[in-house]
Amino acid sequence: MFKALLERLGAAGRVAIPDDLWRATVEVLPFVARLDAVDRERLRRLAEMLLADKEMAAAGELELNAQIQVNIAAQACLPILNLGIDWYRGWNSIVVYPGEFLVPREVVDDDGVVHEYVEPIAGEAWDGGPLLVSWEDAQITGQPDRGGYNVVIHEFTHKIDLLNGEADGVPPFDRRLHPTLDVRDWQQALEDAYERFNAELDLIEATLPAHLAPDDEAADAHYAHLPLDAYAAHNPGEFFAVSSEAFFVDPARLGQAFPRWYRQLALFFRQDPLGLGVGPDDGPAPAGSARGGAP
């Protein structure tokens, strides 16, 4: 199916994104549009590499087209703009659902009893397996009432985190790309931001009116001032992924709430959306990043 949507060029099977399709994609992604022309072109090259490297398939009744593929690829490649395509190694498939989909779960309670259920989700990254994402949710990103929400960046950040084991919020560092990053500083900044966020969330939930449950839609207004989506409180791995969404889509509130954590993210991704001078380390251009020309 994919070969019929976008032209593959050369022996390596590289994908070429047409100019008009790329311009249309940039227009609907404000966090991509604000990149300068050089970075937008490098992002386009990475998106082409991703589309050539991964098989993208539709699930449910979704009709996969080039616009969907390029949109998802552009969002997915923003975190690796200054890292390189190799950070998405070790897996092959992206499955796109029309909307939220059901995933079977099981939990074991304190008595050892296994409880099975299904959970509606918007995305999931499997260790060594495919990445699943809802197209409906992928289009929410950048909407004013959703803050820094971005399910594509969230799931692809999990894939980065999984490179060195479980998704625990501590991704691998490359000494060439991250010469000044220290795992102890990262863990301390992560733990501090995570604990402060959870404390703020606990305070909100403790002061909710008695008739409101935390997951009631009517309770959303009480959480509106949080710098991140409440889902970040689940565990450090989710905090890293949700923080990464905000870092690229709505960085101002993240930087104001957790400046130390923002700096760690800027050093890791080698980007500084707020222009605070954190910037990339003095490492080399990553292989496969299309930085400074074609690989």
Coordinates of C-alpha atoms in Angstrom, one line a residue:
M1 CA 0.0 0.0 0.0
F2 CA 2.7 2.5 1.0
K3 CA 4.5 2.3 -2.3
A4 CA 1.4 3.6 -4.0
L5 CA 1.2 6.6 -1.8
L6 CA 4.7 8.1 -1.9
E7 CA 7.5 7.6 -4.4
R8 CA 10.5 5.6 -3.3
L9 CA 13.8 6.7 -4.8
G10 CA 17.1 5.0 -5.2
A11 CA 18.4 1.5 -4.3
A12 CA 18.0 2.2 -0.6
G13 CA 14.2 2.7 -1.1
R14 CA 14.2 6.3 0.2
V15 CA 10.9 8.0 0.3
A16 CA 10.4 11.4 -1.3
I17 CA 7.8 13.7 0.4
P18 CA 6.3 16.0 -2.3
D19 CA 6.7 19.8 -1.6
D20 CA 3.0 20.5 -1.5
L21 CA 2.3 17.7 1.0
W22 CA 5.2 18.8 3.2
R23 CA 3.9 22.4 3.2
A24 CA 0.4 21.3 4.1
T25 CA 1.8 19.2 6.9
V26 CA 3.8 22.0 8.4
E27 CA 0.8 24.4 8.3
V28 CA -1.2 22.1 10.6
L29 CA 1.6 21.5 13.1
P30 CA 2.5 24.9 14.7
F31 CA 5.4 23.5 16.7
V32 CA 6.9 22.4 13.4
A33 CA 6.1 25.6 11.6
R34 CA 8.0 27.6 14.2
L35 CA 11.3 25.8 13.3
D36 CA 13.6 27.8 11.0
A37 CA 13.8 26.8 7.3
V38 CA 17.0 24.8 7.8
D39 CA 15.6 22.7 10.7
R40 CA 12.3 22.2 8.8
E41 CA 14.2 20.8 5.9
R42 CA 16.2 18.5 8.1
L43 CA 13.0 17.3 9.8
R44 CA 11.6 16.5 6.3
R45 CA 14.6 14.4 5.5
L46 CA 14.3 12.5 8.8
A47 CA 10.6 11.9 8.1
E48 CA 11.5 10.5 4.7
M49 CA 14.0 8.2 6.4
L50 CA 11.4 7.1 9.0
L51 CA 8.8 6.3 6.3
A52 CA 11.4 4.3 4.3
D53 CA 12.5 2.4 7.4
K54 CA 9.2 1.6 9.1
E55 CA 6.1 -0.2 7.8
M56 CA 3.0 1.9 8.5
A57 CA -0.3 0.0 8.5
A58 CA -3.9 0.9 9.2
A59 CA -6.1 -0.8 11.7
G60 CA -9.9 -0.8 12.1
E61 CA -11.6 1.1 9.3
L62 CA -9.0 3.7 8.8
E63 CA -8.0 4.5 5.2
L64 CA -4.3 5.2 5.4
N65 CA -3.1 7.9 3.0
A66 CA 0.0 9.9 2.4
Q67 CA -1.2 12.9 4.4
I68 CA -1.7 10.7 7.5
Q69 CA 1.7 9.1 7.1
V70 CA 3.6 12.3 6.6
N71 CA 1.8 14.0 9.5
I72 CA 2.7 11.2 11.9
A73 CA 6.3 11.0 10.6
A74 CA 6.9 14.7 11.0
Q75 CA 5.7 14.7 14.6
A76 CA 7.6 11.5 15.3
C77 CA 10.9 12.9 14.1
L78 CA 10.9 16.1 16.0
P79 CA 12.5 14.5 19.1
I80 CA 15.3 13.1 17.0
L81 CA 15.9 16.2 14.9
N82 CA 19.4 16.6 16.5
L83 CA 19.9 12.9 17.5
G84 CA 19.4 10.9 14.3
I85 CA 17.2 8.2 12.9
D86 CA 19.2 5.4 14.7
W87 CA 17.4 6.4 17.9
Y88 CA 14.3 4.6 16.4
R89 CA 16.2 1.3 15.9
G90 CA 15.2 -2.2 16.9
W91 CA 11.5 -2.2 15.7
N92 CA 9.7 -2.1 12.4
S93 CA 6.0 -1.2 12.5
I94 CA 3.7 1.7 13.1
V95 CA 0.0 0.8 13.4
V96 CA -2.5 3.6 13.0
Y97 CA -6.0 3.3 14.4
P98 CA -8.9 5.6 13.5
G99 CA -9.4 6.6 17.2
E100 CA -8.9 5.1 20.6
F101 CA -8.6 1.4 20.7
L102 CA -8.9 -1.4 23.2
V103 CA -6.0 -3.2 24.7
P104 CA -6.3 -6.3 27.0
R105 CA -4.8 -5.9 30.4
E106 CA -4.4 -8.0 33.5
V107 CA -3.5 -7.1 37.1
V108 CA -2.7 -9.2 40.1
D109 CA -4.2 -8.0 43.4
D110 CA -2.7 -8.4 46.8
D111 CA -4.4 -11.8 47.2
G112 CA -2.8 -13.1 44.0
V113 CA -6.0 -13.0 42.1
V114 CA -5.6 -12.1 38.4
H115 CA -8.1 -9.5 37.0
E116 CA -8.5 -9.2 33.3
Y117 CA -10.0 -6.1 31.5
V118 CA -9.7 -4.0 28.4
E119 CA -8.5 -0.4 28.4
P120 CA -9.2 2.2 25.8
I121 CA -6.0 4.0 24.9
A122 CA -4.7 6.5 22.3
G123 CA -1.3 5.0 21.9
E124 CA 1.2 2.4 23.0
A125 CA 4.8 1.6 22.4
W126 CA 5.7 -2.1 22.7
D127 CA 9.2 -3.1 23.7
G128 CA 10.8 -4.5 20.5
G129 CA 7.4 -4.5 18.8
P130 CA 5.2 -2.1 17.0
L131 CA 4.1 1.4 18.0
L132 CA 0.3 1.9 18.1
V133 CA -1.3 5.3 17.7
S134 CA -4.8 6.8 17.2
W135 CA -5.0 9.1 14.2
E136 CA -7.9 11.1 15.9
D137 CA -5.7 11.8 18.9
A138 CA -2.6 12.5 16.7
Q139 CA -4.6 15.5 15.2
I140 CA -5.3 17.0 18.6
T141 CA -1.8 18.3 19.1
G142 CA -1.4 22.0 19.1
Q143 CA -5.0 22.8 20.0
P144 CA -5.2 25.6 22.6
D145 CA -7.4 23.7 25.0
R146 CA -5.1 20.6 25.1
G147 CA -1.9 22.3 26.2
G148 CA 1.1 20.2 25.3
Y149 CA -0.8 17.1 24.4
N150 CA 0.9 15.0 21.7
V151 CA 0.3 11.3 21.6
V152 CA 2.8 10.7 18.7
I153 CA 5.7 12.4 20.5
H154 CA 4.7 10.6 23.7
E155 CA 4.9 7.1 22.2
F156 CA 8.0 7.7 20.2
T157 CA 9.7 9.1 23.3
H158 CA 8.8 5.8 25.0
K159 CA 10.6 4.0 22.2
I160 CA 13.8 6.1 22.9
D161 CA 13.4 5.3 26.6
L162 CA 13.1 1.6 25.9
L163 CA 16.5 1.5 24.1
N164 CA 18.3 0.7 27.4
G165 CA 15.7 -1.4 29.1
E166 CA 12.4 -0.6 30.6
A167 CA 10.7 2.8 30.1
D168 CA 11.8 4.2 33.4
G169 CA 12.4 7.9 32.4
V170 CA 16.1 7.4 32.0
P171 CA 17.0 7.0 28.3
P172 CA 20.5 6.1 27.1
F173 CA 23.0 8.9 26.7
D174 CA 25.5 9.0 23.8
R175 CA 28.8 10.4 25.0
R176 CA 29.4 12.0 21.6
L177 CA 26.0 13.7 21.5
H178 CA 25.6 14.3 25.2
P179 CA 29.0 15.1 26.6
T180 CA 27.8 17.2 29.5
L181 CA 24.8 15.0 30.5
D182 CA 25.3 13.0 33.7
V183 CA 22.9 10.2 34.7
R184 CA 22.9 11.3 38.3
D185 CA 21.9 14.9 37.5
W186 CA 19.2 13.5 35.2
Q187 CA 17.8 11.2 37.8
Q188 CA 17.8 14.0 40.5
A189 CA 16.1 16.5 38.2
L190 CA 13.5 13.9 37.1
E191 CA 12.8 12.8 40.7
D192 CA 12.5 16.3 42.0
A193 CA 10.1 17.4 39.2
Y194 CA 8.1 14.1 39.5
E195 CA 7.7 14.4 43.2
R196 CA 6.7 18.1 43.1
F197 CA 4.2 17.3 40.3
N198 CA 2.7 14.5 42.3
A199 CA 2.5 16.7 45.4
E200 CA 0.6 19.3 43.5
L201 CA -1.7 16.7 42.0
D202 CA -2.4 15.2 45.4
L203 CA -3.3 18.7 46.7
I204 CA -5.8 19.2 43.9
E205 CA -7.4 15.9 44.5
A206 CA -7.6 16.4 48.2
T207 CA -9.5 19.7 47.6
L208 CA -11.9 18.4 45.0
P209 CA -15.6 18.9 45.9
A210 CA -17.0 15.7 47.4
H211 CA -19.4 15.1 44.5
L212 CA -16.5 15.0 41.9
A213 CA -14.3 12.1 41.1
P214 CA -10.8 12.9 39.7
D215 CA -11.7 11.3 36.4
D216 CA -15.0 13.2 36.0
E217 CA -15.1 15.6 33.0
A218 CA -16.4 18.2 35.3
A219 CA -13.2 18.0 37.4
D220 CA -11.0 19.0 34.5
A221 CA -11.1 22.7 35.4
H222 CA -9.4 21.9 38.7
Y223 CA -6.4 20.5 36.9
A224 CA -6.2 23.2 34.2
H225 CA -3.3 25.1 35.8
L226 CA -1.0 22.0 36.0
P227 CA 2.1 22.4 33.8
L228 CA 1.6 18.8 32.5
D229 CA -1.3 16.4 31.9
A230 CA -2.1 14.5 35.1
Y231 CA -1.1 11.2 33.4
A232 CA 2.5 12.2 34.0
A233 CA 2.0 11.2 37.7
H234 CA 1.7 7.5 36.8
N235 CA 5.4 6.7 37.0
P236 CA 8.8 8.3 36.0
G237 CA 8.6 6.8 32.5
E238 CA 5.3 8.4 31.9
F239 CA 6.5 11.6 33.4
F240 CA 9.4 11.7 30.9
A241 CA 7.1 11.0 28.0
V242 CA 4.5 13.6 29.0
S243 CA 7.2 16.1 29.7
S244 CA 8.6 15.5 26.2
E245 CA 5.2 16.2 24.7
A246 CA 5.1 19.6 26.5
F247 CA 8.8 20.3 25.8
F248 CA 8.1 20.4 22.0
V249 CA 4.5 21.5 21.9
D250 CA 4.0 23.9 24.8
P251 CA 7.4 24.4 26.4
A252 CA 6.7 27.7 28.3
R253 CA 4.7 26.2 31.2
L254 CA 7.1 23.3 31.5
G255 CA 10.1 25.6 31.6
Q256 CA 8.5 27.8 34.2
A257 CA 7.4 25.0 36.4
F258 CA 10.5 22.8 36.2
P259 CA 13.5 24.8 34.9
R260 CA 16.0 22.2 36.0
W261 CA 14.1 19.4 34.3
Y262 CA 13.6 21.5 31.2
R263 CA 17.4 22.0 30.9
Q264 CA 18.0 18.3 31.1
L265 CA 15.5 17.7 28.3
A266 CA 17.1 20.4 26.2
L267 CA 20.5 18.8 26.7
F268 CA 19.2 15.4 25.8
F269 CA 17.2 16.3 22.7
R270 CA 19.8 18.9 21.8
Q271 CA 17.1 21.5 21.2
D272 CA 15.9 24.6 23.1
P273 CA 12.4 25.5 22.1
L274 CA 12.3 28.5 24.6
G275 CA 15.6 29.9 23.3
L276 CA 17.1 30.1 26.8
G277 CA 20.6 29.3 25.5
V278 CA 20.7 25.7 26.7
G279 CA 21.0 24.5 23.1
P280 CA 22.8 21.4 21.8
D281 CA 26.0 20.3 23.5
D282 CA 29.2 20.7 21.6
G283 CA 28.8 17.2 20.1
P284 CA 29.1 16.3 16.5
A285 CA 26.2 16.1 14.1
P286 CA 24.5 12.7 14.5
A287 CA 24.7 10.2 11.7
G288 CA 21.5 10.0 9.7
S289 CA 20.3 13.4 11.0
A290 CA 20.6 15.1 7.6
R291 CA 22.4 17.9 9.5
G292 CA 24.5 19.9 7.1
G293 CA 23.6 17.9 4.1
A294 CA 22.5 14.5 2.9
P295 CA 23.9 11.4 4.6

